[in-house]
PDB file of N, CA, C and O in Angstrom:
ATOM      1  N   MET A   1     104.638  97.406-127.790  1.00  0.00           N
ATOM      2  CA  MET A   1     105.290  96.379-127.318  1.00  0.00           C
ATOM      3  C   MET A   1     105.758  96.245-128.660  1.00  0.00           C
ATOM      4  O   MET A   1     105.114  95.698-129.668  1.00  0.00           O
ATOM      5  N   PRO A   2     106.654  96.188-129.542  1.00  0.00           N
ATOM      6  CA  PRO A   2     107.153  95.339-130.954  1.00  0.00           C
ATOM      7  C   PRO A   2     107.015  94.120-130.912  1.00  0.00           C
ATOM      8  O   PRO A   2     107.079  92.977-130.216  1.00  0.00           O
ATOM      9  N   LEU A   3     106.108  93.581-132.308  1.00  0.00           N
ATOM     10  CA  LEU A   3     106.368  92.458-132.428  1.00  0.00           C
ATOM     11  C   LEU A   3     107.552  91.643-132.261  1.00  0.00           C
ATOM     12  O   LEU A   3     108.098  92.244-133.537  1.00  0.00           O
ATOM     13  N   LYS A   4     107.784  90.585-132.330  1.00  0.00           N
ATOM     14  CA  LYS A   4     109.007  90.081-132.390  1.00  0.00           C
ATOM     15  C   LYS A   4     108.888  89.069-134.013  1.00  0.00           C
ATOM     16  O   LYS A   4     107.876  88.685-134.223  1.00  0.00           O
ATOM     17  N   PRO A   5     109.748  88.888-134.802  1.00  0.00           N
ATOM     18  CA  PRO A   5     109.600  89.234-136.292  1.00  0.00           C
ATOM     19  C   PRO A   5     109.315  87.195-136.026  1.00  0.00           C
ATOM     20  O   PRO A   5     110.210  86.546-136.078  1.00  0.00           O
ATOM     21  N   ARG A   6     108.623  86.697-136.952  1.00  0.00           N
ATOM     22  CA  ARG A   6     108.444  85.125-137.333  1.00  0.00           C
ATOM     23  C   ARG A   6     109.860  84.528-138.252  1.00  0.00           C
ATOM     24  O   ARG A   6     110.146  84.874-138.632  1.00  0.00           O
ATOM     25  N   PRO A   7     110.018  83.559-137.756  1.00  0.00           N
ATOM     26  CA  PRO A   7     110.756  82.663-137.909  1.00  0.00           C
ATOM     27  C   PRO A   7     110.774  82.271-139.391  1.00  0.00           C
ATOM     28  O   PRO A   7     109.611  81.709-139.768  1.00  0.00           O
ATOM     29  N   VAL A   8     111.595  82.402-140.458  1.00  0.00           N
ATOM     30  CA  VAL A   8     110.938  81.795-141.942  1.00  0.00           C
ATOM     31  C   VAL A   8     111.332  80.996-141.622  1.00  0.00           C
ATOM     32  O   VAL A   8     112.346  79.854-141.511  1.00  0.00           O
ATOM     33  N   ALA A   9     110.383  80.477-142.772  1.00  0.00           N
ATOM     34  CA  ALA A   9     110.413  78.855-142.484  1.00  0.00           C
ATOM     35  C   ALA A   9     111.521  78.152-143.974  1.00  0.00           C
ATOM     36  O   ALA A   9     111.890  78.718-144.852  1.00  0.00           O
ATOM     37  N   VAL A  10     112.563  77.282-143.663  1.00  0.00           N
ATOM     38  CA  VAL A  10     113.664  77.054-144.470  1.00  0.00           C
ATOM     39  C   VAL A  10     113.075  76.071-145.637  1.00  0.00           C
ATOM     40  O   VAL A  10     112.413  74.759-144.814  1.00  0.00           O
ATOM     41  N   LEU A  11     113.122  76.429-146.671  1.00  0.00           N
ATOM     42  CA  LEU A  11     113.296  74.875-147.789  1.00  0.00           C
ATOM     43  C   LEU A  11     113.756  74.715-148.246  1.00  0.00           C
ATOM     44  O   LEU A  11     114.908  75.529-148.533  1.00  0.00           O
ATOM     45  N   PHE A  12     113.618  72.773-148.924  1.00  0.00           N
ATOM     46  CA  PHE A  12     115.267  72.579-149.137  1.00  0.00           C
ATOM     47  C   PHE A  12     115.062  72.309-150.400  1.00  0.00           C
ATOM     48  O   PHE A  12     113.438  71.710-150.457  1.00  0.00           O
ATOM     49  N   LYS A  13     115.698  72.469-151.383  1.00  0.00           N
ATOM     50  CA  LYS A  13     115.291  72.108-153.088  1.00  0.00           C
ATOM     51  C   LYS A  13     115.569  70.241-153.062  1.00  0.00           C
ATOM     52  O   LYS A  13     117.074  69.975-152.163  1.00  0.00           O
ATOM     53  N   ALA A  14     114.877  69.717-154.214  1.00  0.00           N
ATOM     54  CA  ALA A  14     115.059  68.300-153.880  1.00  0.00           C
ATOM     55  C   ALA A  14     114.436  68.255-155.486  1.00  0.00           C
ATOM     56  O   ALA A  14     113.841  68.713-155.971  1.00  0.00           O
ATOM     57  N   ALA A  15     115.043  66.082-155.805  1.00  0.00           N
ATOM     58  CA  ALA A  15     114.381  65.721-156.857  1.00  0.00           C
ATOM     59  C   ALA A  15     114.251  64.831-157.096  1.00  0.00           C
ATOM     60  O   ALA A  15     114.960  64.149-155.850  1.00  0.00           O
ATOM     61  N   CYS A  16     113.295  63.610-157.403  1.00  0.00           N
ATOM     62  CA  CYS A  16     113.063  62.290-157.167  1.00  0.00           C
ATOM     63  C   CYS A  16     113.978  61.402-158.463  1.00  0.00           C
ATOM     64  O   CYS A  16     113.459  62.177-159.507  1.00  0.00           O
ATOM     65  N   PRO A  17     114.324  60.811-158.079  1.00  0.00           N
ATOM     66  CA  PRO A  17     115.311  59.901-159.364  1.00  0.00           C
ATOM     67  C   PRO A  17     114.202  59.119-160.104  1.00  0.00           C
ATOM     68  O   PRO A  17     114.325  59.050-160.964  1.00  0.00           O
ATOM     69  N   ASP A  18     113.254  58.840-159.452  1.00  0.00           N
ATOM     70  CA  ASP A  18     112.117  58.311-160.158  1.00  0.00           C
ATOM     71  C   ASP A  18     111.576  59.182-161.578  1.00  0.00           C
ATOM     72  O   ASP A  18     111.306  58.744-162.444  1.00  0.00           O
ATOM     73  N   CYS A  19     110.762  60.012-161.115  1.00  0.00           N
ATOM     74  CA  CYS A  19     109.987  60.668-161.771  1.00  0.00           C
ATOM     75  C   CYS A  19     110.530  62.288-162.352  1.00  0.00           C
ATOM     76  O   CYS A  19     110.365  62.692-163.126  1.00  0.00           O
ATOM     77  N   ARG A  20     111.635  62.708-161.892  1.00  0.00           N
ATOM     78  CA  ARG A  20     112.520  63.487-161.951  1.00  0.00           C
ATOM     79  C   ARG A  20     111.821  64.679-161.990  1.00  0.00           C
ATOM     80  O   ARG A  20     112.073  65.736-162.245  1.00  0.00           O
ATOM     81  N   ALA A  21     111.156  64.588-161.099  1.00  0.00           N
ATOM     82  CA  ALA A  21     110.449  66.550-160.349  1.00  0.00           C
ATOM     83  C   ALA A  21     111.348  66.690-159.801  1.00  0.00           C
ATOM     84  O   ALA A  21     112.064  66.312-159.216  1.00  0.00           O
ATOM     85  N   ARG A  22     111.207  68.111-160.040  1.00  0.00           N
ATOM     86  CA  ARG A  22     111.684  68.968-158.833  1.00  0.00           C
ATOM     87  C   ARG A  22     111.139  69.594-158.040  1.00  0.00           C
ATOM     88  O   ARG A  22     109.706  70.316-158.529  1.00  0.00           O
ATOM     89  N   PHE A  23     111.475  70.343-156.721  1.00  0.00           N
ATOM     90  CA  PHE A  23     110.628  70.350-155.819  1.00  0.00           C
ATOM     91  C   PHE A  23     111.184  71.183-154.579  1.00  0.00           C
ATOM     92  O   PHE A  23     112.591  70.946-154.435  1.00  0.00           O
ATOM     93  N   GLU A  24     110.639  72.067-153.792  1.00  0.00           N
ATOM     94  CA  GLU A  24     111.066  72.625-152.441  1.00  0.00           C
ATOM     95  C   GLU A  24     110.006  71.661-151.683  1.00  0.00           C
ATOM     96  O   GLU A  24     109.289  71.378-151.360  1.00  0.00           O
ATOM     97  N   LEU A  25     110.896  71.105-150.086  1.00  0.00           N
ATOM     98  CA  LEU A  25     110.196  70.685-149.103  1.00  0.00           C
ATOM     99  C   LEU A  25     110.645  71.476-147.488  1.00  0.00           C
ATOM    100  O   LEU A  25     111.873  72.003-147.766  1.00  0.00           O
ATOM    101  N   ALA A  26     109.771  71.284-147.043  1.00  0.00           N
ATOM    102  CA  ALA A  26     109.980  72.228-145.449  1.00  0.00           C
ATOM    103  C   ALA A  26     110.607  71.106-144.778  1.00  0.00           C
ATOM    104  O   ALA A  26     110.908  69.984-145.150  1.00  0.00           O
ATOM    105  N   ALA A  27     111.269  71.511-143.986  1.00  0.00           N
ATOM    106  CA  ALA A  27     112.529  70.538-142.904  1.00  0.00           C
ATOM    107  C   ALA A  27     111.221  69.161-142.415  1.00  0.00           C
ATOM    108  O   ALA A  27     112.117  68.159-141.648  1.00  0.00           O
ATOM    109  N   GLY A  28     110.126  69.494-142.074  1.00  0.00           N
ATOM    110  CA  GLY A  28     108.979  68.248-141.775  1.00  0.00           C
ATOM    111  C   GLY A  28     108.729  67.213-142.962  1.00  0.00           C
ATOM    112  O   GLY A  28     108.423  66.413-142.298  1.00  0.00           O
ATOM    113  N   ALA A  29     109.618  67.954-143.965  1.00  0.00           N
ATOM    114  CA  ALA A  29     109.222  66.551-144.803  1.00  0.00           C
ATOM    115  C   ALA A  29     110.208  65.412-145.128  1.00  0.00           C
ATOM    116  O   ALA A  29     110.905  64.675-145.930  1.00  0.00           O
ATOM    117  N   LEU A  30     111.871  66.119-144.531  1.00  0.00           N
ATOM    118  CA  LEU A  30     113.166  65.315-144.517  1.00  0.00           C
ATOM    119  C   LEU A  30     113.199  65.014-143.418  1.00  0.00           C
ATOM    120  O   LEU A  30     112.954  65.313-142.674  1.00  0.00           O
ATOM    121  N   ARG A  31     114.125  63.435-143.654  1.00  0.00           N
ATOM    122  CA  ARG A  31     114.430  62.907-142.317  1.00  0.00           C
ATOM    123  C   ARG A  31     116.441  62.311-142.179  1.00  0.00           C
ATOM    124  O   ARG A  31     116.470  62.124-143.792  1.00  0.00           O
ATOM    125  N   LEU A  32     116.871  62.687-141.395  1.00  0.00           N
ATOM    126  CA  LEU A  32     118.280  62.766-141.531  1.00  0.00           C
ATOM    127  C   LEU A  32     118.864  61.708-140.872  1.00  0.00           C
ATOM    128  O   LEU A  32     118.385  61.196-139.670  1.00  0.00           O
ATOM    129  N   ALA A  33     119.551  60.341-140.802  1.00  0.00           N
ATOM    130  CA  ALA A  33     119.874  59.462-140.440  1.00  0.00           C
ATOM    131  C   ALA A  33     121.682  59.598-140.648  1.00  0.00           C
ATOM    132  O   ALA A  33     122.289  59.535-141.609  1.00  0.00           O
ATOM    133  N   ILE A  34     122.417  59.815-139.469  1.00  0.00           N
ATOM    134  CA  ILE A  34     123.857  60.088-139.121  1.00  0.00           C
ATOM    135  C   ILE A  34     124.122  58.347-138.424  1.00  0.00           C
ATOM    136  O   ILE A  34     124.323  58.327-137.341  1.00  0.00           O
ATOM    137  N   GLY A  35     124.790  58.025-139.579  1.00  0.00           N
ATOM    138  CA  GLY A  35     125.709  56.537-139.127  1.00  0.00           C
ATOM    139  C   GLY A  35     126.840  56.815-138.678  1.00  0.00           C
ATOM    140  O   GLY A  35     127.583  57.792-139.034  1.00  0.00           O
ATOM    141  N   ALA A  36     127.934  55.650-138.542  1.00  0.00           N
ATOM    142  CA  ALA A  36     129.194  56.021-138.278  1.00  0.00           C
ATOM    143  C   ALA A  36     130.153  55.533-139.346  1.00  0.00           C
ATOM    144  O   ALA A  36     131.016  55.310-139.291  1.00  0.00           O
ATOM    145  N   SER A  37     129.369  55.788-140.595  1.00  0.00           N
ATOM    146  CA  SER A  37     129.931  56.124-142.069  1.00  0.00           C
ATOM    147  C   SER A  37     129.379  56.750-143.124  1.00  0.00           C
ATOM    148  O   SER A  37     128.030  57.024-142.582  1.00  0.00           O
ATOM    149  N   ARG A  38     130.082  57.252-144.203  1.00  0.00           N
ATOM    150  CA  ARG A  38     129.373  57.151-144.863  1.00  0.00           C
ATOM    151  C   ARG A  38     128.160  57.094-145.734  1.00  0.00           C
ATOM    152  O   ARG A  38     127.574  57.206-146.082  1.00  0.00           O
ATOM    153  N   ARG A  39     128.515  55.272-145.844  1.00  0.00           N
ATOM    154  CA  ARG A  39     127.104  54.718-146.448  1.00  0.00           C
ATOM    155  C   ARG A  39     125.896  54.890-145.428  1.00  0.00           C
ATOM    156  O   ARG A  39     124.891  54.023-145.815  1.00  0.00           O
ATOM    157  N   THR A  40     126.331  55.182-144.263  1.00  0.00           N
ATOM    158  CA  THR A  40     125.254  54.921-143.138  1.00  0.00           C
ATOM    159  C   THR A  40     124.946  56.262-142.823  1.00  0.00           C
ATOM    160  O   THR A  40     124.118  56.388-142.283  1.00  0.00           O
ATOM    161  N   THR A  41     124.935  57.509-143.549  1.00  0.00           N
ATOM    162  CA  THR A  41     124.566  58.587-143.605  1.00  0.00           C
ATOM    163  C   THR A  41     123.826  58.982-144.737  1.00  0.00           C
ATOM    164  O   THR A  41     124.534  59.269-145.718  1.00  0.00           O
ATOM    165  N   PHE A  42     122.663  59.291-144.474  1.00  0.00           N
ATOM    166  CA  PHE A  42     121.636  59.332-145.720  1.00  0.00           C
ATOM    167  C   PHE A  42     120.738  60.546-145.219  1.00  0.00           C
ATOM    168  O   PHE A  42     120.358  60.728-143.762  1.00  0.00           O
ATOM    169  N   TYR A  43     119.945  60.932-145.742  1.00  0.00           N
ATOM    170  CA  TYR A  43     118.868  61.420-145.867  1.00  0.00           C
ATOM    171  C   TYR A  43     117.101  60.874-146.711  1.00  0.00           C
ATOM    172  O   TYR A  43     117.845  60.489-147.735  1.00  0.00           O
ATOM    173  N   SER A  44     116.127  60.917-146.187  1.00  0.00           N
ATOM    174  CA  SER A  44     114.992  60.557-147.219  1.00  0.00           C
ATOM    175  C   SER A  44     113.865  61.569-146.711  1.00  0.00           C
ATOM    176  O   SER A  44     113.865  62.605-146.446  1.00  0.00           O
ATOM    177  N   PHE A  45     113.303  61.268-147.935  1.00  0.00           N
ATOM    178  CA  PHE A  45     111.496  62.293-147.923  1.00  0.00           C
ATOM    179  C   PHE A  45     110.781  61.327-148.893  1.00  0.00           C
ATOM    180  O   PHE A  45     111.332  60.314-149.822  1.00  0.00           O
ATOM    181  N   THR A  46     109.634  61.828-149.176  1.00  0.00           N
ATOM    182  CA  THR A  46     108.963  60.763-149.949  1.00  0.00           C
ATOM    183  C   THR A  46     108.092  62.106-150.922  1.00  0.00           C
ATOM    184  O   THR A  46     108.195  63.038-150.753  1.00  0.00           O
ATOM    185  N   CYS A  47     108.411  61.996-152.578  1.00  0.00           N
ATOM    186  CA  CYS A  47     108.485  62.664-153.216  1.00  0.00           C
ATOM    187  C   CYS A  47     106.481  63.057-153.475  1.00  0.00           C
ATOM    188  O   CYS A  47     105.896  61.998-153.359  1.00  0.00           O
ATOM    189  N   PRO A  48     106.784  64.285-153.535  1.00  0.00           N
ATOM    190  CA  PRO A  48     105.473  64.720-153.643  1.00  0.00           C
ATOM    191  C   PRO A  48     104.599  64.569-154.594  1.00  0.00           C
ATOM    192  O   PRO A  48     103.606  64.613-154.534  1.00  0.00           O
ATOM    193  N   GLU A  49     105.253  64.180-155.915  1.00  0.00           N
ATOM    194  CA  GLU A  49     104.910  64.292-157.295  1.00  0.00           C
ATOM    195  C   GLU A  49     104.111  62.655-157.580  1.00  0.00           C
ATOM    196  O   GLU A  49     103.309  62.471-157.978  1.00  0.00           O
ATOM    197  N   CYS A  50     105.156  61.535-156.678  1.00  0.00           N
ATOM    198  CA  CYS A  50     104.381  60.629-157.168  1.00  0.00           C
ATOM    199  C   CYS A  50     104.602  59.402-156.120  1.00  0.00           C
ATOM    200  O   CYS A  50     104.073  57.933-156.182  1.00  0.00           O
ATOM    201  N   GLY A  51     104.907  59.984-154.885  1.00  0.00           N
ATOM    202  CA  GLY A  51     104.952  59.178-153.680  1.00  0.00           C
ATOM    203  C   GLY A  51     106.367  58.232-153.258  1.00  0.00           C
ATOM    204  O   GLY A  51     106.070  57.123-152.453  1.00  0.00           O
ATOM    205  N   THR A  52     106.907  58.296-154.080  1.00  0.00           N
ATOM    206  CA  THR A  52     108.272  57.615-154.166  1.00  0.00           C
ATOM    207  C   THR A  52     108.887  57.934-152.659  1.00  0.00           C
ATOM    208  O   THR A  52     109.189  58.765-152.308  1.00  0.00           O
ATOM    209  N   ALA A  53     109.276  56.628-152.079  1.00  0.00           N
ATOM    210  CA  ALA A  53     110.296  56.956-151.083  1.00  0.00           C
ATOM    211  C   ALA A  53     111.756  57.128-151.430  1.00  0.00           C
ATOM    212  O   ALA A  53     112.635  56.271-152.542  1.00  0.00           O
ATOM    213  N   VAL A  54     112.362  58.409-151.547  1.00  0.00           N
ATOM    214  CA  VAL A  54     113.480  58.610-151.983  1.00  0.00           C
ATOM    215  C   VAL A  54     114.572  58.605-150.380  1.00  0.00           C
ATOM    216  O   VAL A  54     114.302  58.699-149.592  1.00  0.00           O
ATOM    217  N   ARG A  55     115.932  58.025-150.695  1.00  0.00           N
ATOM    218  CA  ARG A  55     116.652  57.962-149.569  1.00  0.00           C
ATOM    219  C   ARG A  55     118.094  58.276-150.715  1.00  0.00           C
ATOM    220  O   ARG A  55     118.474  57.622-151.931  1.00  0.00           O
ATOM    221  N   LYS A  56     118.893  59.491-150.401  1.00  0.00           N
ATOM    222  CA  LYS A  56     120.085  59.970-151.063  1.00  0.00           C
ATOM    223  C   LYS A  56     120.944  60.103-149.728  1.00  0.00           C
ATOM    224  O   LYS A  56     121.007  59.959-148.394  1.00  0.00           O
ATOM    225  N   PRO A  57     122.682  60.058-150.426  1.00  0.00           N
ATOM    226  CA  PRO A  57     123.507  59.740-149.389  1.00  0.00           C
ATOM    227  C   PRO A  57     123.447  61.237-148.603  1.00  0.00           C
ATOM    228  O   PRO A  57     123.323  62.214-149.487  1.00  0.00           O
ATOM    229  N   ALA A  58     124.397  61.582-147.778  1.00  0.00           N
ATOM    230  CA  ALA A  58     124.205  62.970-147.146  1.00  0.00           C
ATOM    231  C   ALA A  58     125.969  62.938-146.228  1.00  0.00           C
ATOM    232  O   ALA A  58     126.126  62.393-145.114  1.00  0.00           O
ATOM    233  N   GLY A  59     126.709  64.129-147.494  1.00  0.00           N
ATOM    234  CA  GLY A  59     127.848  64.122-146.938  1.00  0.00           C
ATOM    235  C   GLY A  59     127.530  65.502-145.813  1.00  0.00           C
ATOM    236  O   GLY A  59     126.823  65.908-145.304  1.00  0.00           O
ATOM    237  N   GLU A  60     129.005  65.458-145.330  1.00  0.00           N
ATOM    238  CA  GLU A  60     129.247  66.829-144.275  1.00  0.00           C
ATOM    239  C   GLU A  60     128.645  67.737-144.258  1.00  0.00           C
ATOM    240  O   GLU A  60     127.815  68.374-143.672  1.00  0.00           O
ATOM    241  N   ARG A  61     128.639  68.638-145.554  1.00  0.00           N
ATOM    242  CA  ARG A  61     127.610  69.595-145.817  1.00  0.00           C
ATOM    243  C   ARG A  61     126.441  69.421-145.898  1.00  0.00           C
ATOM    244  O   ARG A  61     125.914  70.322-145.632  1.00  0.00           O
ATOM    245  N   ILE A  62     126.083  68.615-146.557  1.00  0.00           N
ATOM    246  CA  ILE A  62     124.578  68.273-146.397  1.00  0.00           C
ATOM    247  C   ILE A  62     124.002  68.094-144.988  1.00  0.00           C
ATOM    248  O   ILE A  62     123.366  68.776-144.342  1.00  0.00           O
ATOM    249  N   VAL A  63     124.835  67.489-144.393  1.00  0.00           N
ATOM    250  CA  VAL A  63     124.184  66.841-142.700  1.00  0.00           C
ATOM    251  C   VAL A  63     124.123  68.779-141.916  1.00  0.00           C
ATOM    252  O   VAL A  63     123.249  69.048-141.268  1.00  0.00           O
ATOM    253  N   GLU A  64     125.186  69.444-141.918  1.00  0.00           N
ATOM    254  CA  GLU A  64     125.209  70.964-141.801  1.00  0.00           C
ATOM    255  C   GLU A  64     124.288  71.291-142.293  1.00  0.00           C
ATOM    256  O   GLU A  64     123.107  72.255-141.227  1.00  0.00           O
ATOM    257  N   LEU A  65     123.912  71.612-143.167  1.00  0.00           N
ATOM    258  CA  LEU A  65     122.516  72.654-143.951  1.00  0.00           C
ATOM    259  C   LEU A  65     121.225  72.113-143.299  1.00  0.00           C
ATOM    260  O   LEU A  65     120.279  72.458-142.796  1.00  0.00           O
ATOM    261  N   LEU A  66     120.763  70.538-143.593  1.00  0.00           N
ATOM    262  CA  LEU A  66     119.750  69.846-142.564  1.00  0.00           C
ATOM    263  C   LEU A  66     119.544  69.911-141.178  1.00  0.00           C
ATOM    264  O   LEU A  66     118.685  70.308-141.502  1.00  0.00           O
ATOM    265  N   THR A  67     120.684  70.012-140.703  1.00  0.00           N
ATOM    266  CA  THR A  67     120.960  70.381-138.748  1.00  0.00           C
ATOM    267  C   THR A  67     120.283  71.322-139.174  1.00  0.00           C
ATOM    268  O   THR A  67     119.664  72.417-138.164  1.00  0.00           O
ATOM    269  N   GLY A  68     121.425  72.372-139.660  1.00  0.00           N
ATOM    270  CA  GLY A  68     120.962  74.251-139.002  1.00  0.00           C
ATOM    271  C   GLY A  68     119.563  74.469-140.081  1.00  0.00           C
ATOM    272  O   GLY A  68     118.994  75.727-139.129  1.00  0.00           O
ATOM    273  N   GLY A  69     118.958  73.814-140.434  1.00  0.00           N
ATOM    274  CA  GLY A  69     117.717  73.778-141.473  1.00  0.00           C
ATOM    275  C   GLY A  69     116.110  73.899-140.310  1.00  0.00           C
ATOM    276  O   GLY A  69     115.012  73.499-140.442  1.00  0.00           O
ATOM    277  N   GLY A  70     116.855  72.488-139.032  1.00  0.00           N
ATOM    278  CA  GLY A  70     115.541  72.247-138.597  1.00  0.00           C
ATOM    279  C   GLY A  70     114.979  70.656-139.012  1.00  0.00           C
ATOM    280  O   GLY A  70     114.008  70.444-138.103  1.00  0.00           O
ATOM    281  N   VAL A  71     115.523  69.998-139.869  1.00  0.00           N
ATOM    282  CA  VAL A  71     115.467  68.611-140.285  1.00  0.00           C
ATOM    283  C   VAL A  71     115.506  67.736-139.142  1.00  0.00           C
ATOM    284  O   VAL A  71     116.999  67.657-138.382  1.00  0.00           O
ATOM    285  N   ARG A  72     114.775  66.267-138.620  1.00  0.00           N
ATOM    286  CA  ARG A  72     115.003  65.703-137.526  1.00  0.00           C
ATOM    287  C   ARG A  72     116.185  65.198-138.021  1.00  0.00           C
ATOM    288  O   ARG A  72     115.802  64.490-138.962  1.00  0.00           O
ATOM    289  N   THR A  73     116.808  64.871-136.751  1.00  0.00           N
ATOM    290  CA  THR A  73     117.866  63.524-137.439  1.00  0.00           C
ATOM    291  C   THR A  73     117.563  62.535-136.428  1.00  0.00           C
ATOM    292  O   THR A  73     117.417  62.296-134.851  1.00  0.00           O
ATOM    293  N   LEU A  74     118.350  61.468-136.972  1.00  0.00           N
ATOM    294  CA  LEU A  74     118.330  60.244-136.299  1.00  0.00           C
ATOM    295  C   LEU A  74     119.544  60.179-136.070  1.00  0.00           C
ATOM    296  O   LEU A  74     120.734  59.863-136.975  1.00  0.00           O
ATOM    297  N   ARG A  75     120.092  59.505-134.941  1.00  0.00           N
ATOM    298  CA  ARG A  75     121.820  58.835-134.505  1.00  0.00           C
ATOM    299  C   ARG A  75     121.562  57.501-134.853  1.00  0.00           C
ATOM    300  O   ARG A  75     120.833  57.152-133.699  1.00  0.00           O
ATOM    301  N   LEU A  76     122.570  57.015-135.305  1.00  0.00           N
ATOM    302  CA  LEU A  76     122.061  55.383-135.610  1.00  0.00           C
ATOM    303  C   LEU A  76     124.281  55.078-135.232  1.00  0.00           C
ATOM    304  O   LEU A  76     124.420  55.829-135.066  1.00  0.00           O
ATOM    305  N   HIS A  77     122.962  53.912-133.909  1.00  0.00           N
ATOM    306  CA  HIS A  77     124.230  53.656-133.232  1.00  0.00           C
ATOM    307  C   HIS A  77     124.812  52.065-133.764  1.00  0.00           C
ATOM    308  O   HIS A  77     124.084  51.299-134.214  1.00  0.00           O
ATOM    309  N   SER A  78     126.498  51.774-133.723  1.00  0.00           N
ATOM    310  CA  SER A  78     126.801  50.703-134.057  1.00  0.00           C
ATOM    311  C   SER A  78     126.479  49.743-133.160  1.00  0.00           C
ATOM    312  O   SER A  78     126.469  50.026-132.131  1.00  0.00           O
ATOM    313  N   THR A  79     126.120  48.574-133.590  1.00  0.00           N
ATOM    314  CA  THR A  79     126.018  47.124-132.700  1.00  0.00           C
ATOM    315  C   THR A  79     127.175  46.324-132.343  1.00  0.00           C
ATOM    316  O   THR A  79     127.362  45.326-131.482  1.00  0.00           O
ATOM    317  N   VAL A  80     128.401  47.275-132.885  1.00  0.00           N
ATOM    318  CA  VAL A  80     129.637  46.762-132.327  1.00  0.00           C
ATOM    319  C   VAL A  80     130.499  46.945-131.045  1.00  0.00           C
ATOM    320  O   VAL A  80     130.398  47.903-130.381  1.00  0.00           O
TER     321      VAL A  80
END
């Protein structure tokens, strides 16, 4: 019986605005929040070098890449 190939882990390149470190993060280290507007759509992670909580805006292309790479997504609902 042939073995099924294992899925390749997706790594995302990221950088910390505080310590300026550059690194790669697995999908499990990132969170994506999708809101009703560009201001409320962002991704976040903790810098593995300095421990800073980082939050960056996520445009359509970033959302597409992160969701396609298995990043956990939270959909924000407006209260209006």
